[in-house]
XYZ file of N, CA and C in Angstrom:
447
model
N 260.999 2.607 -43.765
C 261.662 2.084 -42.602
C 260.950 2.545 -41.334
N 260.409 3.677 -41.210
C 260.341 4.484 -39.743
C 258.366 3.917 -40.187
N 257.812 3.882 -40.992
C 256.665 3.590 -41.184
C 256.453 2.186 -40.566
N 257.455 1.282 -41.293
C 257.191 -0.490 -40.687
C 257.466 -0.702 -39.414
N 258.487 -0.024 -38.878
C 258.306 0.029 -37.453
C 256.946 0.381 -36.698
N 256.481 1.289 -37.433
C 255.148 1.829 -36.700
C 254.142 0.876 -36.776
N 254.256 0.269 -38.012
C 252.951 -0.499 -37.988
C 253.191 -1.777 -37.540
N 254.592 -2.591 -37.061
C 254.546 -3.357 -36.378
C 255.014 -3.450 -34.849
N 254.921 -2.060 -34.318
C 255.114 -1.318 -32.900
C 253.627 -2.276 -31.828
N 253.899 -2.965 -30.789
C 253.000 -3.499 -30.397
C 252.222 -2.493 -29.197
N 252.811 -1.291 -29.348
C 252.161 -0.689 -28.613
C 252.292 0.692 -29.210
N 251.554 0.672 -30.478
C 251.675 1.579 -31.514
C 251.056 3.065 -30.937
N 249.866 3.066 -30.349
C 249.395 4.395 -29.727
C 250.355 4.891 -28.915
N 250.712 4.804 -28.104
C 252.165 4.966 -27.141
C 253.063 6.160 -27.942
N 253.500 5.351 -29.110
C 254.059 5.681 -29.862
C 253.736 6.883 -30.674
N 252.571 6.969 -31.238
C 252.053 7.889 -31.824
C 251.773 9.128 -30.941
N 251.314 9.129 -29.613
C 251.071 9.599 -28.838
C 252.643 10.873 -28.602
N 253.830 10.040 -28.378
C 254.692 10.413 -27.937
C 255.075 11.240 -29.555
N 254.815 11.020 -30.724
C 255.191 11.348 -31.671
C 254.661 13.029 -32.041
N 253.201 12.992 -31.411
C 252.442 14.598 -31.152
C 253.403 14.971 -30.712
N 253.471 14.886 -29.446
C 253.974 15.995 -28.863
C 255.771 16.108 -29.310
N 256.067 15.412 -30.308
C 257.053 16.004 -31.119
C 256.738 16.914 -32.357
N 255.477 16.536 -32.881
C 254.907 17.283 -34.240
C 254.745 18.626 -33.366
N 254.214 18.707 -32.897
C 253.704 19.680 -32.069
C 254.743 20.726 -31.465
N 255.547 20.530 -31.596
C 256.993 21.955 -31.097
C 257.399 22.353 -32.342
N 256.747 22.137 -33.221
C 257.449 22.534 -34.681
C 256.011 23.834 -34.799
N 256.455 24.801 -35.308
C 254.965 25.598 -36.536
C 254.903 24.829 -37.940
N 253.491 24.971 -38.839
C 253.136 24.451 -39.617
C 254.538 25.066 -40.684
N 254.999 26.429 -40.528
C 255.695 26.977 -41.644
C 257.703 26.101 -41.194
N 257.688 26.353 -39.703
C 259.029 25.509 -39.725
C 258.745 23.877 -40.204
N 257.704 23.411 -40.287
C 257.689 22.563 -40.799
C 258.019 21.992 -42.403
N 257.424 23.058 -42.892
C 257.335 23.714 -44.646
C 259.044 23.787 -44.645
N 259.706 24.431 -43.984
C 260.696 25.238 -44.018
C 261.794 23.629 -43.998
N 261.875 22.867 -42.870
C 262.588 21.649 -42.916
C 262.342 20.957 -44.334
N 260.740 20.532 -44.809
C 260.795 19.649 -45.569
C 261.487 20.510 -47.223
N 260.924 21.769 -47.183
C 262.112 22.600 -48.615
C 262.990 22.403 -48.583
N 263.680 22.454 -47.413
C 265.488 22.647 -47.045
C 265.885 21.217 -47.748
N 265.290 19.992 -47.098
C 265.394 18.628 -47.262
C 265.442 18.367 -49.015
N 264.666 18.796 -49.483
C 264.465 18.284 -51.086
C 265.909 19.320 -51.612
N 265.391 20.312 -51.214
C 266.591 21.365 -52.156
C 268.180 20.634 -51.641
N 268.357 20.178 -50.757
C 269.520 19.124 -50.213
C 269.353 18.060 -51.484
N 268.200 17.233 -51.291
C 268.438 16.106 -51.742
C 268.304 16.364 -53.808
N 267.486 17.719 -54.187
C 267.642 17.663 -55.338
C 268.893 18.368 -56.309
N 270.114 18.864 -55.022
C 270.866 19.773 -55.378
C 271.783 19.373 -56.769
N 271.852 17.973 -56.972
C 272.262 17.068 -58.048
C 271.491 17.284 -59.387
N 270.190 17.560 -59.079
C 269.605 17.691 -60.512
C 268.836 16.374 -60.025
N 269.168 15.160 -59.334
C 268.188 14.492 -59.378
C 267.156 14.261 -57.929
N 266.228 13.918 -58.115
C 265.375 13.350 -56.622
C 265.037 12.380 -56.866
N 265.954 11.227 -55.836
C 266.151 10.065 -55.859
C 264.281 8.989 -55.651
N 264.798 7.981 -55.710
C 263.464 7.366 -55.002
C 263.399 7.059 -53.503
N 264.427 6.759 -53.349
C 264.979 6.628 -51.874
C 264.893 8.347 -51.247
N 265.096 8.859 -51.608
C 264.958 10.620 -51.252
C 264.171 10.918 -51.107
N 263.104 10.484 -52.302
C 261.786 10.861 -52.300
C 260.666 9.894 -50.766
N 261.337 9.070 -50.458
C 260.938 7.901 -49.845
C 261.274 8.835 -48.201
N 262.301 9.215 -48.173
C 263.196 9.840 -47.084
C 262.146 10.812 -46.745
N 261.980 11.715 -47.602
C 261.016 13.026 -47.371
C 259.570 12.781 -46.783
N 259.198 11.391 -47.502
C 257.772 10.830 -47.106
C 257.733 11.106 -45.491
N 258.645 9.918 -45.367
C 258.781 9.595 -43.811
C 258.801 10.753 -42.898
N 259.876 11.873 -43.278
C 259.868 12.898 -42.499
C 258.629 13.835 -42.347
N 258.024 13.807 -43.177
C 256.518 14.510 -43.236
C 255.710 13.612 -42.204
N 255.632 12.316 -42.374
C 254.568 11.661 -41.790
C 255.367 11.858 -40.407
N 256.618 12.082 -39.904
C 257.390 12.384 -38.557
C 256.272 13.203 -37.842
N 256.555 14.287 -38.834
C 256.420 15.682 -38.735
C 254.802 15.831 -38.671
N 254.227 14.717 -38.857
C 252.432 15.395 -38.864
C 252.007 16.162 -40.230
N 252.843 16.218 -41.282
C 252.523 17.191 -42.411
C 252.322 16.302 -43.794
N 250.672 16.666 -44.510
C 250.700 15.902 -45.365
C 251.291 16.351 -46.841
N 252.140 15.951 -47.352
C 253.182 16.453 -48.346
C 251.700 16.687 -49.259
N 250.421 16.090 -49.434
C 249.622 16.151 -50.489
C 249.107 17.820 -50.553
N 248.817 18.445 -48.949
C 247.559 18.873 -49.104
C 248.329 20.451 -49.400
N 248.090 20.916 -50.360
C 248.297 22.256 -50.941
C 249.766 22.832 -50.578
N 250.920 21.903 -50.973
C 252.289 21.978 -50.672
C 252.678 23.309 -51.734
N 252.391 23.189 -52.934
C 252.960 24.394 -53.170
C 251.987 25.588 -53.028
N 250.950 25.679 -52.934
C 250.504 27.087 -52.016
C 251.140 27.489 -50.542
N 251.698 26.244 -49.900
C 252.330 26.932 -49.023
C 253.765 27.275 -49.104
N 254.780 26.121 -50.473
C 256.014 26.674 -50.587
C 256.256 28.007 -51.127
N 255.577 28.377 -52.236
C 255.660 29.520 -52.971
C 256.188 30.752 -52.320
N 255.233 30.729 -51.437
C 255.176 32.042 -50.755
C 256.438 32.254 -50.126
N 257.171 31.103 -50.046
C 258.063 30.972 -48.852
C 259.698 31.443 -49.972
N 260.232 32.753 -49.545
C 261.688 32.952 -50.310
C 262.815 32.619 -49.400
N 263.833 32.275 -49.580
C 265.164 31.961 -49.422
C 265.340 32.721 -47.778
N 265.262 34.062 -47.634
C 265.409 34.590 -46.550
C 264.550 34.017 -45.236
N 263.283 34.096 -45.761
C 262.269 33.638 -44.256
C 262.459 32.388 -44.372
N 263.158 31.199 -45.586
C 263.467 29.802 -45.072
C 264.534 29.473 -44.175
N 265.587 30.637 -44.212
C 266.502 30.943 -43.268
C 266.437 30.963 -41.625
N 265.577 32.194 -42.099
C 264.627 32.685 -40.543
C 263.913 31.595 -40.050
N 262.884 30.674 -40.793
C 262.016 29.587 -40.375
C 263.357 28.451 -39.745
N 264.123 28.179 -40.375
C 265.311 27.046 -39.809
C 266.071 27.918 -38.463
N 266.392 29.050 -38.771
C 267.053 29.485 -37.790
C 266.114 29.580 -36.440
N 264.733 29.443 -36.269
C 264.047 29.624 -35.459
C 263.709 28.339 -34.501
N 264.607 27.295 -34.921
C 264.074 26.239 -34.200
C 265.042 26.057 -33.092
N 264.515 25.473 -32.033
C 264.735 25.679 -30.739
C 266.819 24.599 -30.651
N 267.034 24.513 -30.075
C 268.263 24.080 -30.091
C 268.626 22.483 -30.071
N 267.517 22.071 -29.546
C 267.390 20.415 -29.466
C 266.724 19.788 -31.305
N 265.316 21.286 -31.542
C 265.687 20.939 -32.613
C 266.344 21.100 -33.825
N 267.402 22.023 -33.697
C 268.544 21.941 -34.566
C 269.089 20.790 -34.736
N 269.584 20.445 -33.552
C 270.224 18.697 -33.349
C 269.068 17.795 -33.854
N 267.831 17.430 -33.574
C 267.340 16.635 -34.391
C 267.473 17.125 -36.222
N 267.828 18.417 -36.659
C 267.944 18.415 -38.264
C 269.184 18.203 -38.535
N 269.909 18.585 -37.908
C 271.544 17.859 -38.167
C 271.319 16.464 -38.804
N 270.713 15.865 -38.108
C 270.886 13.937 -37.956
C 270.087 13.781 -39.320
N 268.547 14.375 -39.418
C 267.673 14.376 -40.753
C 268.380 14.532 -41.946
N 269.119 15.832 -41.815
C 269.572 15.872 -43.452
C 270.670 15.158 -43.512
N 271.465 14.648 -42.649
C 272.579 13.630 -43.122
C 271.800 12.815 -43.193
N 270.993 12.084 -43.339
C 269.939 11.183 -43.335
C 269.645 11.222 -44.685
N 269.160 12.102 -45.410
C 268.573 12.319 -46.635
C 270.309 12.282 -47.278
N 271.017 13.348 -47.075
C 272.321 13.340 -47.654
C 272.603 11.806 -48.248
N 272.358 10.895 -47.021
C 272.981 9.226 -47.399
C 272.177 8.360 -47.773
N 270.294 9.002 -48.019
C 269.193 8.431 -48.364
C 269.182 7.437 -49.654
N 270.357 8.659 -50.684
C 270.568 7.383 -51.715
C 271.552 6.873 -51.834
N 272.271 6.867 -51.012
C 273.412 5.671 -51.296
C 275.031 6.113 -51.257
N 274.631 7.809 -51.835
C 276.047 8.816 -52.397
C 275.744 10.081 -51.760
N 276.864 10.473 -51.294
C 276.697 11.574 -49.904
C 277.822 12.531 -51.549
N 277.084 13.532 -52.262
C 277.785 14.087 -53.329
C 278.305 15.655 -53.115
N 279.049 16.211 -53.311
C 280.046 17.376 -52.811
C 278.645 18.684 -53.029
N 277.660 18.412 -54.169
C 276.523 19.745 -54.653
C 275.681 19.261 -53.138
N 275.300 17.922 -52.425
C 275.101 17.812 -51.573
C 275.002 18.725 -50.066
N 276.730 18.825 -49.299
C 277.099 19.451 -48.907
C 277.338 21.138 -49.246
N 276.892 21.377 -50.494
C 277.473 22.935 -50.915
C 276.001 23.381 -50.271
N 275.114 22.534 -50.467
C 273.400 23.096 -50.663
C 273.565 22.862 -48.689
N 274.544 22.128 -48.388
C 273.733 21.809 -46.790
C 274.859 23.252 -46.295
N 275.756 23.580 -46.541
C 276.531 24.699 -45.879
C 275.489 26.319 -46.075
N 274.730 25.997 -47.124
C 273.650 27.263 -46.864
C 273.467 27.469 -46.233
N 272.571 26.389 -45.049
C 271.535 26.515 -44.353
C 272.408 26.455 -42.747
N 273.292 25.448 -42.576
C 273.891 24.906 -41.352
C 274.445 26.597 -40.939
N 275.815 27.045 -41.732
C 276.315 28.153 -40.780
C 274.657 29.379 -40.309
N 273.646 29.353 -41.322
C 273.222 30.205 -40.942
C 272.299 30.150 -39.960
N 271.811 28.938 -39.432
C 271.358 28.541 -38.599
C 272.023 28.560 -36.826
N 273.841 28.835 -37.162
C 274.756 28.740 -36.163
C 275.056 27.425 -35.958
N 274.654 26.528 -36.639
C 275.395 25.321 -36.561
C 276.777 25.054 -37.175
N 277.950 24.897 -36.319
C 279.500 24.665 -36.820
C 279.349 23.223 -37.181
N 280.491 23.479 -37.637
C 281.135 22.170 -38.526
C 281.667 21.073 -36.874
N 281.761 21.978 -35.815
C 281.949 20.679 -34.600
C 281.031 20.175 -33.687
N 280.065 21.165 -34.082
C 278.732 20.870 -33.315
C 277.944 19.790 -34.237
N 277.769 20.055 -35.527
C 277.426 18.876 -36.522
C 278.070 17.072 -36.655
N 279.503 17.219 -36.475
C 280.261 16.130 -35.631
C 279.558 15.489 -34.351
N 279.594 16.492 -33.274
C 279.299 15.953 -31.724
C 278.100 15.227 -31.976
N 277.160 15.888 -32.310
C 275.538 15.479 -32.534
C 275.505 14.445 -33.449
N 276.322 13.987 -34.473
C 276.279 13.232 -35.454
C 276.957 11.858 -34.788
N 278.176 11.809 -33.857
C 278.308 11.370 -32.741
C 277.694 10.414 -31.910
N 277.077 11.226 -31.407
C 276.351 11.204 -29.798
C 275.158 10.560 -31.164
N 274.312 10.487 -31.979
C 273.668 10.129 -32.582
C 274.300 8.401 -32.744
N 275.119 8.539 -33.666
C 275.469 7.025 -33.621
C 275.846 5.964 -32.252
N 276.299 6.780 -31.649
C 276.487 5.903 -29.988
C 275.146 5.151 -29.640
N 273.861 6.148 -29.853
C 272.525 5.718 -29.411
C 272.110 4.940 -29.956
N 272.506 4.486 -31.644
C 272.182 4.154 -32.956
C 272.677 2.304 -32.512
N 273.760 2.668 -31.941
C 274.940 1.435 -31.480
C 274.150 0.946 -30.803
N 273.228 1.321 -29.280
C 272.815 0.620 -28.295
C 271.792 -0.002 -28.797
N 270.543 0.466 -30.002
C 269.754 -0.322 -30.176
C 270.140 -1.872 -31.108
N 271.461 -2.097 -31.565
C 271.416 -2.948 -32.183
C 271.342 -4.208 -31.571
């Protein structure tokens, strides 16, 4: 979805342009750190959907990060605590942009499932994201969602 837009964007550099300097406020490891969080969300079922798997694509190519190039030399290293620390480290606007992502993936295939949410309450309180701040932003997300239609 976020790919076909790009490639039929008539003023696609613009775009890409403006897309750096979003890759670019992230570190290579908070980057690592979103796309783990994302699968361990989306595989908390036991399965990883195609649509999930499709979801994750996109967010990498968001993100400037190529899921190919030596992903698990850089997950490995990475334990439960510093994925904490890596999420908890992102700036506050982008908290609110991961709010919107993993409900994104959450509804990527179709079924928003309760192991879903158990795997997303890990990460959200410890990050300091409440259960009304996840609302507002989820919110204020669809209002914007509304104007482009």
């Amino acid at each position: 979805m976020l790919n076909n837009f790009f490639n039929k964007h008539a003023e696609q550099s613009l775009v890409q342009e403006h897309l750096s300097g979003f890759r670019n406020e992230f570190t290579k490891q908070q980057k690592v750190a979103i796309l783990l969080s994302l699968f361990a969300i989306a595989n908390s079922d036991g399965n990883f959907h195609l649509s999930e798997q499709e979801f994750l694509k996109q967010i990498s190519s968001l993100l400037g990060f190529n899921l190919e190039d030596n992903l698990i030399d850089v997950i490995l290293p990475l334990d439960n605590s510093e994925l904490i620390n890596l999420l908890n480290s992102l700036s506050e606007s982008q908290k609110d942009w991961y709010i919107v992502t993993v409900m994104g993936m959450i509804y990527a295939d179709g079924e928003a499932l309760d192991s879903e949410f158990e795997c997303l309450n890990l990460f959200f309180p410890s990050m300091g994201i409440t259960l009304e701040r996840a609302e507002k932003v989820l919110k204020k997300s669809i209002l914007i969602m509304n104007n482009f239609k």
